[in-house]
XYZ file of C-alpha atoms in Angstrom:
707
model
C 1.954 2.133 22.443
C -0.274 -0.320 24.506
C 1.343 -1.876 27.686
C 0.758 -4.667 30.077
C -1.385 -3.538 33.189
C 0.158 -3.054 36.469
C 0.050 -6.135 38.820
C -2.060 -4.298 41.473
C -4.705 -2.037 40.153
C -7.036 -2.123 43.158
C -5.445 0.199 45.509
C -6.828 3.266 43.987
C -3.465 4.834 43.698
C -3.739 8.393 41.930
C -1.035 7.548 39.581
C -3.449 5.455 37.416
C -6.522 6.765 35.669
C -9.501 5.087 34.018
C -11.349 6.251 31.133
C -14.836 5.366 29.929
C -15.095 6.056 26.199
C -18.517 5.153 24.486
C -18.210 4.710 20.724
C -21.212 5.846 18.676
C -22.252 6.496 15.070
C -24.484 5.153 12.178
C -24.896 1.481 11.648
C -22.218 0.148 9.216
C -19.415 3.011 9.632
C -17.116 0.476 11.018
C -17.428 1.109 14.922
C -17.018 -2.458 16.014
C -14.054 -3.090 13.677
C -12.443 -0.075 14.979
C -12.810 -1.170 18.529
C -11.651 -4.571 17.991
C -8.611 -3.258 16.116
C -7.575 -1.594 19.431
C -8.698 -3.891 22.113
C -7.926 -6.954 20.529
C -5.344 -5.962 17.791
C -7.558 -7.608 15.227
C -6.285 -7.451 11.536
C -8.543 -7.325 8.775
C -8.228 -8.193 4.855
C -9.800 -6.282 2.317
C -12.170 -9.219 1.442
C -13.476 -9.262 4.828
C -14.579 -5.673 4.615
C -16.525 -5.662 1.634
C -18.783 -8.161 2.699
C -22.600 -7.439 3.408
C -22.733 -5.524 6.655
C -24.192 -7.479 9.883
C -24.817 -5.404 12.798
C -22.526 -6.433 15.791
C -21.439 -4.946 19.026
C -18.402 -5.612 21.127
C -19.556 -6.473 24.604
C -17.612 -4.685 27.260
C -17.710 -8.024 29.430
C -14.302 -8.910 27.572
C -12.623 -6.723 30.120
C -13.776 -9.005 32.854
C -13.604 -12.262 31.076
C -10.366 -12.015 28.939
C -7.179 -11.043 30.781
C -5.397 -10.199 27.357
C -8.034 -7.676 26.555
C -7.766 -5.995 30.109
C -4.069 -5.826 29.775
C -4.128 -4.346 26.337
C -6.679 -1.579 27.682
C -3.680 -0.003 29.559
C -1.536 2.673 27.797
C 0.925 5.574 28.411
C -0.311 8.773 27.467
C 1.960 11.776 28.065
C 3.509 9.770 30.710
C 0.118 9.052 32.357
C -0.927 5.387 33.081
C -4.305 5.101 31.615
C -6.781 2.140 31.262
C -9.075 2.749 28.327
C -12.261 1.033 28.565
C -14.453 0.901 25.429
C -18.197 0.666 25.075
C -19.504 -0.328 21.692
C -23.193 0.498 20.680
C -25.624 -0.373 18.123
C -25.863 2.418 15.207
C -29.561 2.360 14.875
C -31.020 5.563 15.918
C -34.187 3.759 17.490
C -32.083 2.054 20.125
C -31.940 3.101 23.775
C -28.221 4.050 24.413
C -28.945 5.899 27.750
C -27.278 3.260 29.799
C -24.134 3.305 27.863
C -23.560 7.057 28.272
C -23.786 7.072 32.108
C -20.379 7.606 33.548
C -18.829 8.322 30.263
C -15.646 10.460 30.221
C -15.524 10.890 26.550
C -17.717 10.160 23.634
C -16.156 8.955 20.295
C -18.198 9.881 17.501
C -17.574 7.651 14.328
C -18.785 8.102 10.713
C -17.516 6.751 7.206
C -15.769 8.858 4.705
C -17.676 7.085 1.886
C -20.978 7.462 3.575
C -22.109 11.186 3.228
C -25.395 10.373 5.420
C -23.160 9.189 8.084
C -21.465 12.856 8.246
C -24.964 14.648 7.933
C -26.276 12.471 10.705
C -23.642 13.953 13.182
C -25.419 17.279 13.105
C -28.960 16.040 12.644
C -29.177 13.194 15.176
C -25.865 12.289 17.311
C -25.334 15.745 18.359
C -28.723 16.138 19.942
C -28.508 12.638 21.414
C -25.130 13.399 23.039
C -26.267 16.804 24.398
C -29.338 15.106 25.750
C -27.472 12.380 27.566
C -24.096 13.624 28.422
C -24.149 17.475 27.656
C -20.685 18.069 29.502
C -18.642 15.068 28.175
C -16.067 15.795 25.398
C -16.595 14.549 22.026
C -13.895 13.204 19.500
C -15.046 12.705 15.757
C -13.416 9.859 13.861
C -13.728 9.054 10.166
C -13.427 5.316 8.993
C -12.669 3.816 5.707
C -10.138 6.601 4.980
C -8.394 4.055 2.570
C -11.483 3.979 0.472
C -10.608 7.543 -1.074
C -8.214 5.873 -3.399
C -9.153 2.139 -3.174
C -12.566 2.653 -4.632
C -10.547 3.105 -8.121
C -8.447 0.125 -7.539
C -9.050 -2.858 -10.074
C -8.483 -5.490 -7.626
C -11.279 -4.099 -5.508
C -13.439 -3.342 -7.955
C -13.171 -6.978 -9.270
C -13.623 -8.514 -5.804
C -16.741 -10.641 -4.999
C -18.658 -8.511 -2.453
C -21.676 -9.050 -0.451
C -25.354 -9.173 -2.149
C -26.262 -5.855 -0.391
C -22.961 -4.281 -0.511
C -23.147 -0.795 -1.836
C -20.623 0.180 -4.500
C -18.512 3.445 -3.827
C -18.396 6.086 -6.467
C -16.698 9.578 -6.613
C -19.939 11.415 -5.259
C -19.644 9.377 -1.871
C -16.298 10.390 -1.165
C -15.843 12.765 1.716
C -12.562 14.931 1.828
C -10.938 15.526 4.984
C -11.940 19.316 4.904
C -15.582 18.505 5.030
C -15.273 16.126 7.840
C -13.015 18.795 9.898
C -15.586 21.323 9.218
C -18.412 19.418 10.733
C -16.189 18.385 13.704
C -15.284 22.195 14.074
C -19.078 23.006 14.170
C -19.616 20.661 17.247
C -16.192 21.680 18.809
C -14.490 18.457 18.466
C -11.106 17.200 17.398
C -11.079 15.372 14.000
C -9.286 12.288 13.127
C -9.288 9.418 10.476
C -8.686 6.003 10.621
C -8.083 2.872 8.275
C -8.037 -0.603 9.929
C -7.089 -1.975 6.754
C -3.546 -0.056 6.854
C -3.593 0.041 10.307
C -3.691 3.881 10.168
C -4.977 6.405 12.722
C -5.924 3.788 15.349
C -3.373 4.826 17.942
C -4.011 8.517 17.104
C -7.857 8.381 17.574
C -7.755 6.528 21.112
C -4.560 8.422 22.612
C -6.281 11.446 21.667
C -9.493 10.132 23.170
C -7.804 9.695 26.347
C -6.232 13.237 26.017
C -9.548 14.791 25.680
C -10.806 13.019 28.851
C -8.033 13.677 30.807
C -7.781 17.647 29.809
C -11.457 17.695 30.831
C -10.715 15.700 34.227
C -7.976 18.179 34.929
C -10.300 20.955 35.316
C -11.892 19.168 38.438
C -8.616 17.462 39.540
C -6.408 20.403 39.146
C -4.126 19.176 41.941
C -3.119 16.067 40.294
C 0.459 16.410 39.012
C 0.463 13.709 36.048
C -2.680 15.383 34.632
C -0.668 18.433 34.258
C 1.475 16.618 31.696
C -1.450 15.702 29.626
C -1.421 17.645 26.176
C -4.383 18.824 24.358
C -5.481 16.256 21.307
C -2.893 16.513 18.958
C -3.107 17.076 14.890
C -2.636 13.913 12.790
C -0.464 13.229 9.677
C -2.566 12.502 6.729
C -2.914 9.026 5.466
C -0.103 8.272 2.986
C -1.592 7.490 -0.399
C 0.398 4.588 -2.028
C 1.169 5.109 -5.588
C -1.166 3.014 -7.524
C -0.040 0.172 -9.585
C 0.642 0.459 -13.378
C -1.751 -1.566 -15.395
C -0.561 -4.493 -16.932
C -0.614 -5.504 -20.489
C -2.609 -8.553 -21.209
C -1.465 -10.496 -24.390
C -4.471 -12.286 -26.064
C -3.989 -16.176 -26.225
C -2.400 -17.436 -29.252
C -4.520 -19.172 -31.956
C -1.635 -20.026 -34.233
C -1.899 -23.827 -34.060
C -5.635 -23.434 -34.355
C -5.780 -21.400 -37.227
C -3.126 -23.566 -39.294
C -5.253 -26.762 -38.394
C -8.319 -24.770 -39.951
C -6.842 -24.760 -43.383
C -7.354 -28.652 -43.548
C -10.941 -27.879 -43.485
C -10.871 -24.913 -46.258
C -9.800 -27.161 -48.898
C -11.090 -24.889 -51.759
C -7.876 -22.828 -51.378
C -5.621 -25.684 -51.755
C -2.973 -25.570 -54.299
C -2.068 -29.298 -54.390
C -4.419 -32.245 -55.178
C -3.702 -35.618 -54.001
C -5.130 -38.515 -56.173
C -5.868 -41.185 -53.488
C -7.380 -44.258 -55.353
C -9.635 -41.922 -57.427
C -10.457 -39.711 -54.514
C -9.188 -36.077 -54.896
C -7.979 -34.547 -51.568
C -6.713 -30.943 -51.488
C -4.178 -29.425 -49.424
C -1.734 -26.670 -49.103
C 1.938 -27.062 -50.148
C 3.244 -24.577 -47.618
C 1.810 -26.792 -44.654
C 3.214 -30.052 -46.104
C 6.405 -28.497 -46.767
C 7.068 -27.195 -43.151
C 5.778 -30.482 -41.743
C 7.383 -33.223 -43.701
C 10.721 -33.899 -44.983
C 9.743 -35.952 -47.708
C 7.364 -33.422 -49.124
C 10.172 -30.943 -48.856
C 12.326 -33.080 -51.178
C 9.354 -33.392 -53.744
C 7.912 -30.079 -53.768
C 10.681 -27.792 -53.337
C 12.664 -29.610 -56.217
C 9.478 -29.112 -58.566
C 9.493 -25.464 -57.501
C 13.072 -25.151 -58.418
C 12.635 -26.543 -61.838
C 9.960 -23.965 -62.549
C 12.022 -21.161 -61.453
C 14.785 -22.607 -63.922
C 12.100 -22.168 -66.756
C 11.418 -18.521 -65.933
C 14.046 -16.998 -68.085
C 13.493 -17.435 -71.764
C 17.279 -16.890 -72.875
C 18.476 -19.652 -70.720
C 15.473 -21.726 -70.284
C 16.483 -24.687 -72.336
C 19.861 -24.723 -70.732
C 18.842 -24.308 -67.312
C 15.991 -26.932 -67.696
C 18.402 -29.537 -68.821
C 21.009 -28.940 -66.189
C 18.197 -28.946 -63.573
C 16.656 -32.336 -64.894
C 20.123 -34.097 -64.486
C 20.820 -32.528 -61.181
C 17.075 -33.647 -60.004
C 17.721 -37.043 -61.391
C 20.987 -37.384 -59.394
C 19.528 -36.154 -56.018
C 16.539 -38.251 -56.408
C 18.839 -41.393 -57.146
C 21.000 -40.450 -54.168
C 17.978 -40.337 -51.899
C 16.695 -43.372 -53.444
C 13.273 -41.992 -53.397
C 12.592 -41.304 -57.158
C 14.297 -43.351 -59.415
C 13.210 -42.034 -62.773
C 12.121 -38.837 -64.337
C 9.984 -38.973 -67.288
C 8.630 -35.307 -68.134
C 5.767 -35.245 -70.844
C 7.411 -32.163 -72.467
C 10.731 -32.391 -74.114
C 13.405 -31.032 -71.958
C 15.004 -28.777 -74.272
C 11.335 -27.004 -75.198
C 10.469 -23.472 -74.187
C 8.283 -22.665 -71.054
C 5.557 -21.003 -73.088
C 1.896 -21.761 -73.431
C 2.243 -24.021 -76.425
C 3.977 -26.432 -73.864
C 0.468 -27.083 -72.599
C -0.788 -30.671 -73.076
C -4.560 -31.366 -73.069
C -5.329 -34.357 -70.985
C -8.562 -35.213 -69.319
C -9.917 -31.804 -69.805
C -6.736 -30.145 -68.162
C -3.959 -28.228 -69.451
C -0.662 -30.223 -68.174
C 2.237 -28.150 -67.763
C 4.643 -30.877 -66.843
C 4.565 -34.334 -65.356
C 7.209 -36.482 -63.396
C 6.729 -40.234 -62.801
C 8.035 -41.143 -59.198
C 9.443 -44.448 -58.424
C 8.474 -44.259 -54.817
C 6.538 -46.316 -52.113
C 3.917 -43.627 -51.463
C 3.628 -41.501 -54.855
C 3.464 -42.528 -58.413
C 3.587 -39.173 -60.197
C 3.342 -35.509 -59.741
C 2.029 -33.119 -62.455
C 1.487 -29.302 -62.906
C -1.790 -28.515 -64.302
C -3.500 -25.382 -65.229
C -7.094 -25.027 -64.130
C -9.530 -22.280 -64.532
C -10.858 -20.493 -61.499
C -14.216 -18.853 -60.911
C -12.973 -15.727 -62.877
C -11.884 -17.707 -65.830
C -8.314 -17.208 -64.905
C -5.836 -20.093 -65.360
C -4.518 -21.186 -61.925
C -1.444 -23.500 -61.732
C -2.046 -26.675 -59.531
C 0.073 -29.632 -58.484
C -1.330 -32.955 -58.891
C 0.126 -35.778 -56.931
C -0.948 -39.423 -57.376
C -0.718 -41.647 -54.509
C 0.033 -45.427 -54.668
C -2.698 -47.919 -54.032
C -1.117 -49.000 -50.725
C -2.500 -45.926 -49.009
C -6.252 -45.695 -48.581
C -7.934 -42.222 -48.887
C -9.304 -42.481 -44.975
C -5.508 -43.295 -43.980
C -4.229 -40.479 -46.194
C -6.857 -37.978 -44.621
C -5.459 -38.963 -41.061
C -1.811 -38.463 -42.268
C -2.732 -34.933 -43.359
C -4.587 -34.017 -40.358
C -1.512 -34.922 -38.318
C 0.536 -32.841 -40.610
C -1.734 -29.764 -40.071
C -2.313 -30.082 -36.266
C 0.637 -32.197 -35.070
C -1.311 -34.560 -32.931
C -3.110 -37.897 -33.422
C -6.629 -38.975 -32.461
C -7.397 -40.864 -29.537
C -8.597 -43.770 -31.611
C -8.792 -44.811 -35.263
C -11.171 -47.232 -36.604
C -8.179 -48.472 -39.183
C -5.241 -47.987 -37.063
C -3.019 -50.431 -39.093
C -3.710 -48.418 -42.185
C -2.708 -45.217 -40.810
C 0.324 -46.502 -39.399
C 1.135 -48.125 -42.741
C 0.532 -44.757 -44.428
C 2.699 -42.923 -42.035
C 5.433 -45.369 -42.467
C 5.197 -44.873 -46.244
C 5.291 -41.016 -45.878
C 8.351 -41.361 -43.328
C 6.313 -39.748 -40.638
C 8.384 -41.080 -37.795
C 7.077 -38.919 -35.005
C 3.477 -39.880 -35.844
C 4.465 -43.571 -35.802
C 5.935 -42.818 -32.301
C 2.692 -41.172 -31.250
C 0.479 -44.037 -32.592
C 2.679 -46.445 -30.598
C 2.006 -44.565 -27.523
C -1.542 -44.713 -28.254
C -1.589 -48.439 -28.493
C 0.355 -48.635 -25.273
C -1.734 -46.205 -23.474
C 1.031 -43.882 -22.836
C -0.645 -40.917 -24.576
C 0.864 -38.320 -21.950
C 4.220 -38.796 -23.860
C 2.385 -37.649 -27.009
C 2.236 -33.873 -25.335
C 5.931 -33.691 -25.636
C 5.773 -34.790 -29.388
C 3.334 -32.244 -30.185
C 5.155 -29.623 -28.684
C 8.218 -30.535 -30.606
C 6.284 -30.575 -33.741
C 4.905 -27.114 -33.454
C 8.423 -25.849 -32.413
C 10.079 -27.494 -35.724
C 7.234 -26.203 -38.010
C 7.905 -22.615 -36.766
C 11.526 -23.167 -37.442
C 11.042 -24.362 -40.710
C 8.438 -21.446 -41.559
C 11.355 -18.892 -40.201
C 13.871 -20.747 -42.557
C 12.155 -21.619 -45.818
C 9.284 -19.056 -46.033
C 10.467 -16.016 -44.353
C 14.208 -16.263 -45.057
C 14.378 -17.863 -48.289
C 10.996 -16.634 -49.746
C 9.745 -19.992 -51.205
C 6.183 -20.628 -52.308
C 5.160 -17.207 -52.624
C 1.866 -16.757 -54.409
C 0.672 -13.375 -53.961
C 2.719 -9.948 -53.552
C 1.972 -6.676 -51.977
C 2.966 -3.266 -53.219
C 4.031 -1.245 -50.165
C 5.453 2.226 -49.969
C 9.200 1.451 -50.564
C 8.889 -1.915 -52.791
C 7.174 -4.990 -53.373
C 6.977 -8.023 -51.022
C 5.911 -11.579 -51.691
C 3.467 -13.454 -49.201
C 1.488 -16.744 -49.124
C -2.386 -16.641 -49.480
C -2.919 -19.702 -47.499
C -1.174 -18.408 -44.297
C -2.765 -15.094 -44.686
C -6.308 -16.642 -45.097
C -5.566 -18.630 -42.063
C -4.273 -16.196 -39.805
C -6.031 -12.707 -40.693
C -9.841 -12.432 -41.060
C -9.594 -9.269 -43.086
C -7.163 -11.199 -45.502
C -9.733 -14.009 -45.645
C -12.587 -12.018 -46.523
C -10.436 -10.047 -49.308
C -9.061 -13.382 -50.943
C -12.162 -15.514 -50.659
C -15.079 -12.961 -51.194
C -15.929 -11.131 -54.408
C -13.241 -8.105 -54.130
C -10.954 -7.335 -56.723
C -7.819 -8.524 -54.537
C -9.163 -12.107 -54.835
C -7.913 -12.346 -58.561
C -5.060 -9.790 -58.320
C -1.397 -10.545 -58.587
C -0.057 -7.560 -56.948
C -2.134 -5.831 -54.069
C -1.346 -2.369 -52.966
C -0.927 -1.623 -49.267
C -0.401 2.025 -48.746
C 1.133 3.478 -45.651
C 3.217 0.472 -44.984
C 6.926 -0.036 -45.408
C 8.824 -3.192 -46.168
C 10.198 -3.244 -42.833
C 6.713 -2.830 -40.963
C 5.393 -5.502 -43.374
C 8.225 -8.027 -42.626
C 7.401 -7.699 -38.771
C 3.576 -8.145 -39.786
C 4.603 -11.446 -42.105
C 6.806 -12.660 -39.036
C 3.832 -12.482 -36.577
C 1.423 -14.163 -39.284
C 3.749 -16.953 -39.928
C 5.386 -17.671 -36.656
C 3.023 -16.041 -34.143
C 5.886 -14.174 -32.534
C 7.902 -10.901 -33.190
C 11.709 -10.280 -32.420
C 13.168 -6.834 -31.520
C 11.374 -3.895 -32.727
C 13.925 -1.201 -32.162
C 14.506 -0.433 -35.660
C 10.610 -0.644 -36.638
C 8.109 2.275 -36.321
C 5.990 0.710 -33.788
C 3.305 3.074 -33.932
C 2.982 2.285 -37.587
C 3.070 -1.545 -36.857
C 0.129 -0.953 -34.492
C -1.875 1.077 -37.124
C -1.328 -1.665 -39.657
C -2.378 -4.459 -37.174
C -5.558 -2.381 -36.226
C -6.345 -1.931 -39.984
C -6.086 -5.775 -40.323
C -8.126 -6.396 -37.222
C -5.135 -8.249 -35.374
C -5.790 -7.792 -31.618
C -2.946 -10.250 -30.640
C -0.311 -8.423 -32.680
C -1.507 -5.290 -31.121
C -1.066 -6.598 -27.524
C 2.285 -8.009 -28.296
C 3.412 -4.506 -29.608
C 1.850 -2.818 -26.636
C 3.800 -5.228 -24.044
C 6.940 -4.517 -26.009
C 6.580 -0.860 -25.972
C 5.527 -0.823 -22.251
C 8.632 -2.876 -21.327
C 10.854 -0.631 -23.037
C 9.298 2.328 -21.588
C 9.292 0.944 -18.044
C 13.103 -0.046 -18.506
C 13.961 3.584 -19.587
C 11.977 4.854 -16.475
C 14.048 2.567 -14.323
C 17.149 3.879 -15.771
C 16.184 7.527 -14.951
C 15.633 8.350 -18.478
C 13.247 11.222 -19.360
C 10.095 9.647 -20.978
C 7.433 12.034 -19.911
C 7.059 13.908 -23.091
C 7.220 10.724 -25.352
C 4.330 8.908 -23.071
C 2.495 12.186 -23.374
C 2.443 12.022 -26.919
C 1.542 8.419 -27.306
C -1.714 8.719 -25.393
C -4.072 9.808 -28.042
C -2.348 7.859 -31.109
C -2.839 4.732 -29.305
C -6.376 5.423 -28.583
C -6.889 6.372 -32.236
C -5.428 2.835 -33.322
C -7.145 0.812 -30.636
C -4.109 -0.008 -28.477
C -6.017 0.918 -25.640
C -3.817 -0.960 -22.874
C -0.782 1.256 -24.086
C -2.706 4.289 -23.848
C -4.047 3.350 -20.328
C -0.475 2.832 -19.228
C 0.485 6.082 -20.565
C -2.341 7.998 -19.142
C -1.348 6.313 -15.835
C 2.049 7.504 -15.930
C 1.175 11.032 -16.573
C -1.248 10.691 -13.665
C 1.694 9.793 -11.458
C 3.821 12.468 -12.876
C 1.041 15.132 -13.096
C 2.667 17.912 -11.271
C 5.976 17.509 -13.306
C 3.800 17.278 -16.480
C 1.623 20.323 -15.743
C 5.015 22.263 -15.077
C 7.217 21.149 -18.080
C 4.642 20.310 -20.813
C 1.575 22.366 -19.942
C 0.798 23.188 -23.648
C 1.140 19.522 -24.589
C -1.101 18.346 -21.642
C -3.635 20.936 -22.216
C -4.060 19.858 -26.042
C -5.204 16.644 -25.108
C -8.871 15.963 -25.741
C -11.228 16.798 -22.817
C -12.022 13.430 -21.888
C -8.257 12.478 -21.512
C -7.521 15.662 -19.551
C -10.382 15.062 -17.054
C -9.196 11.670 -16.531
C -5.810 12.586 -15.741
C -6.731 15.320 -13.550
C -9.209 13.268 -11.539
C -6.663 10.471 -11.176
C -3.408 12.347 -10.479
C -1.319 10.883 -7.810
C -1.146 12.155 -5.095
C -4.673 13.410 -5.110
C -5.498 17.099 -4.348
C -6.921 16.415 -0.995
C -3.680 14.555 0.120
C -1.555 17.703 -1.238
C -3.718 19.882 0.857
C -3.422 17.872 3.968
C 0.265 17.478 3.734
C 0.695 21.268 3.360
C -1.514 21.969 6.214
C 0.213 19.383 8.362
C 3.751 20.492 7.371
C 2.601 24.090 7.786
C 1.409 23.431 11.295
C 4.557 21.147 12.317
C 6.814 23.976 11.156
C 5.604 26.300 13.454
C 8.351 27.287 16.217
C 5.699 27.635 18.874
C 4.886 24.137 20.537
C 1.450 25.191 21.335
C 0.512 25.336 17.642
C 1.063 21.614 17.334
C -2.150 21.284 19.352
C -5.582 20.567 17.259
C -7.899 22.048 19.630
C -8.040 23.992 23.025
C -11.516 23.076 24.008
C -14.183 20.411 23.408
C -17.802 21.181 23.333
C -18.610 24.819 24.153
C -22.068 24.007 25.510
C -21.647 23.392 29.292
C -23.986 25.328 31.366
C -22.155 27.905 33.487
C -22.661 28.076 37.207
C -24.681 31.163 37.906
C -24.551 30.719 41.840
C -22.595 32.548 44.123
C -20.859 29.649 45.762
C -17.025 29.053 45.472
C -17.485 25.499 44.119
C -15.045 24.144 41.337
C -17.534 23.875 38.535
C -16.419 23.380 34.915
C -16.925 26.426 32.920
C -17.788 26.491 29.300
C -16.160 29.617 28.080
C -13.522 30.232 30.613
C -10.451 28.135 30.500
C -7.994 29.884 32.332
C -4.696 28.044 31.475
C -5.576 28.333 27.770
C -6.938 31.744 27.039
C -3.904 33.096 25.456
C -3.508 30.566 22.969
C -5.046 30.207 19.294
C -4.878 26.568 18.510
C -5.478 25.486 14.841
C -8.272 23.093 14.000
């Protein structure tokens, strides 16, 4: 602990000791930061430590000019009052540091645990320099940047903006504590490690620097009572390695609204044609039905009528009843006042019902007494393969222009209005005739320059559209135009939505493939349950609970259909469920272990990364309980898990060593080292002087202290 200095330190009383510590080491290893962290209590952030290195030195003038620095230099070490004065130096080897070594009580030799050259230079350069300048001065070795042993893998650190000349750290740069301690042992010095980012080891280093100096001073001032209480430099507990954060699952951004809007541009696949003043505009029934109440009344009624014709035994009776019911509904709504089918109501729904009109086969027609529409027809046209395809043709009244109707269609596909219209009045009239009241409000906001209000209207439009998709399309199964044969049945679907939401489906239905003209498409290795979730995602851009669904099978089909967002949604759900189970102390280790390679195979890489991380964190347990399953992983996965296991191997060794030494009953075994450098010259004279001897330390010769 750093304490305030005594009031009177000029008396030279023997109860106070002064220690001069010279800090040396290669340039860029963190000497100045270490000095400032002790002398000034400076705190550092990671962003500050990854900038391009600029050589600096902490001047000793601070002890004369800054009272706070002077006060912080005083500390209690083993009940001895000591003022530690630090001398920072430049790390360049061509600099003359002879003046700094003069009068030094101890030398702190610093290297970086992520710069192997700085460790090698201890033996090749610094040992020689210290021997030449102050051969009898004790030395303490300190390794900086100890936190980088695990931070160099951190994604936050990797993604940080670093200095232009900052050298990236890789696995080969890491120096383990055993390697650093081995070099320190070769020069007879105690060994410590520091991290100014985590404030680790700073007091350990400088308290033991004081101990090393005081132990050496005790050999001369052996009568000093307080120096007798000074211990040898103590061992240091290893830096706790924090558990790495679990990777987060990033869900891809939604393109649902954009995808549906693109259907307006892809008019070749439209199943309804609007005849607006002789201009034919294609659209998609499903997009109109989910966006407009008026189109739901007209188009869904026509569909129910067609469904009534499907049974030949009751066809006439059903059609007659349907016509009367339709007439009553239309009269009640005051939308359609008259129904005049071209075909007799009691005739059969067979091919002989077709009436040739204008080069088309007209199946049925209905005249509408409505302000926006004149009539609706069901016709049969031949597609590119020569197959007859039913289409609906709606004739729009003359009050609506093609340009205005196109703007209205754009709103029903996108839910938003343009910033300006060349014919605003025509667009308003068309919206009013089609009963698009939210669009009228949006146009009014546009005129009053309150367009910010349209954001809420647009959000409400998209919400209502998804609700209608869920209600009418998914739950009631209306407007199906394609079927898929899955493993346990046949399910209906909708080409426009599949084309808009899935590039794989778009290519299958629009290019020259057999599936483009097929009515039933086989989809192997998919169940109805899995297809239902797939369909829910494609139609609503969300998925409900997946508890009863084979989630891995869903990921597999999403990968087959190239749906990365669906994969990420399932990954996020699975990770949340596994995390919840882990918090409830459920055993999920085996399940996670078995998910790694199937997830990788189906491109669920985020789920695989999470599972790998979980196994890394629980590696020791996995290697004991599921050794066979762990070893059955591919070599790349096994190597990754072993390399990133937590705690790392070096920490486990350090912790075992520390616990072993601290568990000894003999207090002397807690001491790290009993001697400093063993290179002092022995006095060969016949005098009785109190010289320092290099190999004869009387008070410790019976102890064998650990390194």
